[in-house]
Coordinates of N, CA and C in Angstrom, one line a residue:
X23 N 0.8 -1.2 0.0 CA 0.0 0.0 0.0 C 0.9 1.2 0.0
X24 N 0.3 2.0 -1.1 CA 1.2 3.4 -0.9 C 0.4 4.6 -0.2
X25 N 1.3 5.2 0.5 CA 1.3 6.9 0.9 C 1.5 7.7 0.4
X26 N -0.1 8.9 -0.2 CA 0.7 10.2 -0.6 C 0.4 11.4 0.2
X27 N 1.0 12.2 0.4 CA 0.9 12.9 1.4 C 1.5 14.1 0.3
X28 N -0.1 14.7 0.4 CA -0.4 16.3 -0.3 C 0.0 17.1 0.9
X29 N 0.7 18.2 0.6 CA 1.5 19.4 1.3 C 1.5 20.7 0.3
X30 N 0.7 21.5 0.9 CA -0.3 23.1 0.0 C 1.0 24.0 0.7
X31 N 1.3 24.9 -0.4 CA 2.1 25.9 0.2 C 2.0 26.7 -0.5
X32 N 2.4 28.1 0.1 CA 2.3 29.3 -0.7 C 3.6 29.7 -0.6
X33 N 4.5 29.4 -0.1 CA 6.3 29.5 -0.2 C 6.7 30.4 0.8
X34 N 6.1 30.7 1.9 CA 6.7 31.6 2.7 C 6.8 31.1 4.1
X35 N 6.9 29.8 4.1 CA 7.4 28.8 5.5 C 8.5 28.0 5.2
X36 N 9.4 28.2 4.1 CA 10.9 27.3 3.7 C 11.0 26.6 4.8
X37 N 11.8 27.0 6.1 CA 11.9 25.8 6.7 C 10.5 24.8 7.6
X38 N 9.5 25.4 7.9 CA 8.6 24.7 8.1 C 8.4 23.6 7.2
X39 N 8.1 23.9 5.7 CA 7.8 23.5 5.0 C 9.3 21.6 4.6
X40 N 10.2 22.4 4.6 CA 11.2 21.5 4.7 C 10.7 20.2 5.7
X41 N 10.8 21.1 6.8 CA 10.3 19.7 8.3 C 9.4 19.3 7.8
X42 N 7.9 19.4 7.3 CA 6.8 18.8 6.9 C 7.4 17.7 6.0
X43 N 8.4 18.0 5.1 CA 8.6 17.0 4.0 C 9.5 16.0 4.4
X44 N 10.3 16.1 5.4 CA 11.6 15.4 5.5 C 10.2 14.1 6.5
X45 N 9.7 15.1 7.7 CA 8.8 14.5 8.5 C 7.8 12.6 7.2
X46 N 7.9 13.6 6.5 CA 6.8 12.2 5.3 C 7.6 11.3 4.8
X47 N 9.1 11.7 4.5 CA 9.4 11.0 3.8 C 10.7 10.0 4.9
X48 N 10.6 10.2 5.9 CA 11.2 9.6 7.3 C 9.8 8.4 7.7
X49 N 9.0 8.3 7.4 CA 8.0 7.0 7.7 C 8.6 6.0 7.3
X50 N 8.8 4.9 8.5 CA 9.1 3.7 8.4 C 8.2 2.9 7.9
X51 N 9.4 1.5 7.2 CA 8.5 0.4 6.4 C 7.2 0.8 5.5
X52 N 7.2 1.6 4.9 CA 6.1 1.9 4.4 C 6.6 2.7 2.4
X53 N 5.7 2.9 2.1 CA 6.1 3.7 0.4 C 5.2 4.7 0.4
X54 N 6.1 5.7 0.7 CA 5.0 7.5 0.7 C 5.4 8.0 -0.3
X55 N 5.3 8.6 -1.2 CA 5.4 10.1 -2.0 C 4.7 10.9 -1.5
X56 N 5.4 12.5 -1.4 CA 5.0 13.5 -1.2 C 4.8 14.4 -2.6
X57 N 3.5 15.0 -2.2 CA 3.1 15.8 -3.3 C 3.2 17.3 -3.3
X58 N 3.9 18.0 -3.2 CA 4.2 19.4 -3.0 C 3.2 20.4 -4.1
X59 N 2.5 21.3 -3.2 CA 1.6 22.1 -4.5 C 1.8 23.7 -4.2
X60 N 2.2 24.1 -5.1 CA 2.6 25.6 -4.5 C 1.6 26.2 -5.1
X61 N 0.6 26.9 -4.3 CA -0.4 27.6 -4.5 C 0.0 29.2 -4.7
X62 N -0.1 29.3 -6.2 CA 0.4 30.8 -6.9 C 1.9 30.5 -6.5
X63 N 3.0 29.3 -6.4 CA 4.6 29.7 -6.5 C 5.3 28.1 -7.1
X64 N 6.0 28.6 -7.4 CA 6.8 27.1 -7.0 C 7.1 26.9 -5.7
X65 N 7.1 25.7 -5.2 CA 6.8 25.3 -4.1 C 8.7 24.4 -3.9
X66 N 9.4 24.1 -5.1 CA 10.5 24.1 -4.1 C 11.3 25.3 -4.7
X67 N 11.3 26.2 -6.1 CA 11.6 27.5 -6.1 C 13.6 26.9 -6.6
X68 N 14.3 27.3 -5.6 CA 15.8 27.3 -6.1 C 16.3 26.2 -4.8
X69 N 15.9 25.0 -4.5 CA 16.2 24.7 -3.5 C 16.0 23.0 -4.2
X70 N 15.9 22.6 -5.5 CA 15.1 21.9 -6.1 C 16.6 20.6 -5.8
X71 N 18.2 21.0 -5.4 CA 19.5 20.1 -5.5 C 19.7 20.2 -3.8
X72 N 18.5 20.5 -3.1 CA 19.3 20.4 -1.4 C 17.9 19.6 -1.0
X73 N 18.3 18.8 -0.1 CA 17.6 17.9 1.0 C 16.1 19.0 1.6
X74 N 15.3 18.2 1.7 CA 14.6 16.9 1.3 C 14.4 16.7 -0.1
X75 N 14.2 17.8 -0.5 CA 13.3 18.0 -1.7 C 13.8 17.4 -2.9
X76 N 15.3 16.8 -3.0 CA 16.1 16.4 -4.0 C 15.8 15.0 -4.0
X77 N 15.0 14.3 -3.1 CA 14.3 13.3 -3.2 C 13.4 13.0 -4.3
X78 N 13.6 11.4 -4.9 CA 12.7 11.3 -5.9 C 11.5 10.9 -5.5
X79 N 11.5 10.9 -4.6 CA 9.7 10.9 -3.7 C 9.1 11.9 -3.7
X80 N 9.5 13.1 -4.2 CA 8.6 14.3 -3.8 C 8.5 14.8 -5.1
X81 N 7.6 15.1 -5.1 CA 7.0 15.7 -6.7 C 6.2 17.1 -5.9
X82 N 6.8 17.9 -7.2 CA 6.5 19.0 -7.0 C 5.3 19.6 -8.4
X83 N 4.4 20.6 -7.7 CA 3.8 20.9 -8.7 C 3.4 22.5 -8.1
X84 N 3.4 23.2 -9.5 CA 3.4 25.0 -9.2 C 2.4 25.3 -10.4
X85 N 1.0 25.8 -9.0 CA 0.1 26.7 -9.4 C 0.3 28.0 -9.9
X86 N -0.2 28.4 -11.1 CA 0.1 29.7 -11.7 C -0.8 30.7 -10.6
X87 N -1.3 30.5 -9.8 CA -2.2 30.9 -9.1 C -2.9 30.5 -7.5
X88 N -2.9 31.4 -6.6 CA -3.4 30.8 -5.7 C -5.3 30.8 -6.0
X89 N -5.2 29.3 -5.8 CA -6.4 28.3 -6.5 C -7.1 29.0 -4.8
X90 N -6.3 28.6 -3.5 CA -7.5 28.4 -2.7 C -7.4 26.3 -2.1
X91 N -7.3 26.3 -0.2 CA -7.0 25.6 -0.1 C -7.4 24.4 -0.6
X92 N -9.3 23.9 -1.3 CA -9.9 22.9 -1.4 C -9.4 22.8 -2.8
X93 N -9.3 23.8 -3.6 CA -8.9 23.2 -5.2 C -7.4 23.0 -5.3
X94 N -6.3 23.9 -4.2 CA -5.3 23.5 -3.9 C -4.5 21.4 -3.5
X95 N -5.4 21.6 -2.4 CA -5.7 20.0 -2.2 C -6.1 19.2 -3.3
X96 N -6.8 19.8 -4.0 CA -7.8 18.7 -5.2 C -6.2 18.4 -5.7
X97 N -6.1 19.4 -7.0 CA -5.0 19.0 -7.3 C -4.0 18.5 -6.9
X98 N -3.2 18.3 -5.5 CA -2.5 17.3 -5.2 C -2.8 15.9 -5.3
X99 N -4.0 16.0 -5.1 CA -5.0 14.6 -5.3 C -4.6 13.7 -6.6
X100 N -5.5 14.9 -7.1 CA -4.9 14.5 -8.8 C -3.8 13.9 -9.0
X101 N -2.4 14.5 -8.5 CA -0.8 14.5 -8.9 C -0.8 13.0 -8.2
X102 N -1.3 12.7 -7.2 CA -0.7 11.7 -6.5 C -1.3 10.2 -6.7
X103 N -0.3 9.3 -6.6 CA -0.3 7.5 -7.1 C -0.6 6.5 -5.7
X104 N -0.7 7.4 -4.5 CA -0.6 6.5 -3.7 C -2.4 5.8 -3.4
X105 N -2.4 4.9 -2.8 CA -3.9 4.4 -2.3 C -4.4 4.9 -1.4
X106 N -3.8 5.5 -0.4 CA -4.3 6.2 0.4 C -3.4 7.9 0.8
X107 N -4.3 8.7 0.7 CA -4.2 10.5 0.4 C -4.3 11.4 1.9
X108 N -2.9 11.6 2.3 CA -3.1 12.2 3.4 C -2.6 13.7 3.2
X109 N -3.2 14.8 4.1 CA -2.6 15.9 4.1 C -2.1 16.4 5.0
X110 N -1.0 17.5 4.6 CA -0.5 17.5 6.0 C -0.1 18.8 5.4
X111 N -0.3 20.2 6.5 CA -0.6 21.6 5.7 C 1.4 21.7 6.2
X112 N 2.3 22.9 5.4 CA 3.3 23.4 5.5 C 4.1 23.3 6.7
X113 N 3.1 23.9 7.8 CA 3.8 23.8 9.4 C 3.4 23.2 9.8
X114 N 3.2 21.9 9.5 CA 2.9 20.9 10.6 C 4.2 19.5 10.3
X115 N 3.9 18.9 10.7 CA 4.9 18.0 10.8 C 4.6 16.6 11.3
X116 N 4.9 15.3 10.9 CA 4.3 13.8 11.7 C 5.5 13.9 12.3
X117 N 5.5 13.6 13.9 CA 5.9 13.5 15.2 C 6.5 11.8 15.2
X118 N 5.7 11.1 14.9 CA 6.2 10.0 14.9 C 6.7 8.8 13.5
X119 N 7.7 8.7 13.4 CA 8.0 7.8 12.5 C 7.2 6.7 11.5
X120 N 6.5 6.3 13.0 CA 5.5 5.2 13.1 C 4.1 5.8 12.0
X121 N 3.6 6.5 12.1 CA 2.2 7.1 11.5 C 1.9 6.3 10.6
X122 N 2.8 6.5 9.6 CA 2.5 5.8 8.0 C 2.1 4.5 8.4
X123 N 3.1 3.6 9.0 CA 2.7 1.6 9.3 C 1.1 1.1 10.0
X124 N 0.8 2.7 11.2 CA -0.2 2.6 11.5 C -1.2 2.7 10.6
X125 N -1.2 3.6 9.7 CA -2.5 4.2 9.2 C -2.5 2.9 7.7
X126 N -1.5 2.2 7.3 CA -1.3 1.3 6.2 C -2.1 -0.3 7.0
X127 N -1.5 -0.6 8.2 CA -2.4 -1.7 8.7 C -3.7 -1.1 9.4
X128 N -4.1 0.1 9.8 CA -5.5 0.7 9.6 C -6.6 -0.2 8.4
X129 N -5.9 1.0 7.0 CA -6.9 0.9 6.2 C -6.9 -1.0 6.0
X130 N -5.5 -1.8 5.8 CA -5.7 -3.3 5.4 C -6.5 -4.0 6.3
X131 N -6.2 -3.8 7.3 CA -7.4 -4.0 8.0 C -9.0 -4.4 8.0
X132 N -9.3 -2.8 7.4 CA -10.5 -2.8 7.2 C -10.8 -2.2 6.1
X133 N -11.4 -2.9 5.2 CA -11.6 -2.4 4.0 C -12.7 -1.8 3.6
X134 N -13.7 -1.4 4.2 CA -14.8 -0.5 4.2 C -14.3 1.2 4.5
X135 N -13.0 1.0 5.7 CA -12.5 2.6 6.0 C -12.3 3.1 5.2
X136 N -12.9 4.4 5.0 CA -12.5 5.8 4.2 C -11.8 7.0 4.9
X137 N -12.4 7.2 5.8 CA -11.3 7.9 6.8 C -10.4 7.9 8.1
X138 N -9.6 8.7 8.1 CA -8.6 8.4 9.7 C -8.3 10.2 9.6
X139 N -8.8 10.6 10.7 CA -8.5 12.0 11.4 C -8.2 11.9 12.7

């Protein structure tokens, strides 16, 4: 089972935004891509050859425009391959390593779940 984890930004939290990405792509045992959406910017800008973001897990995508968070989100949706679509906004961050393994034997689990908040 894959993880994608949509992250909306408007480019003015660099290092927050950093922690958020490094935070997704540090989940153990598990296969995440992150989906980076820069609402009205590029979202990694000139930073595209330094860590995290030099990761081939992270896909970047740049709105000509700020869309607005729900069509912002949509479109990460769109961009992303994984089975199950998590978000996680610029300054926030997963605390635990663990998240991804939980929320992967979650959904196998139970195959009727649609959500986990």
């Amino acid at each position: 089972m894959k993880l994608s984890v949509v992250v909306l930004t408007m480019g003015n939290r660099p290092q927050e935004l950093a922690r958020a990405v490094r935070s997704a792509l540090e989940q153990e045992h598990v296969d995440v891509e992150v989906v980076l959406v820069g609402n009205g910017v590029d979202p990694i800008g000139e930073r595209a050859d330094e860590a995290p973001f030099d990761d081939e897990r992270v896909k970047a995508i740049a709105l000509p425009r700020n869309v607005g968070i729900p069509a912002g989100r949509n479109r990460g949706v769109e961009a992303s391959s994984g089975d199950v679509v998590l978000f996680l906004d610029d300054d926030g961050w997963y605390r635990s390593n663990r998240l991804g393994t939980y929320l992967r034997d979650r959904f196998a689990a139970d195959p009727a779940l649609g959500v986990v908040s």
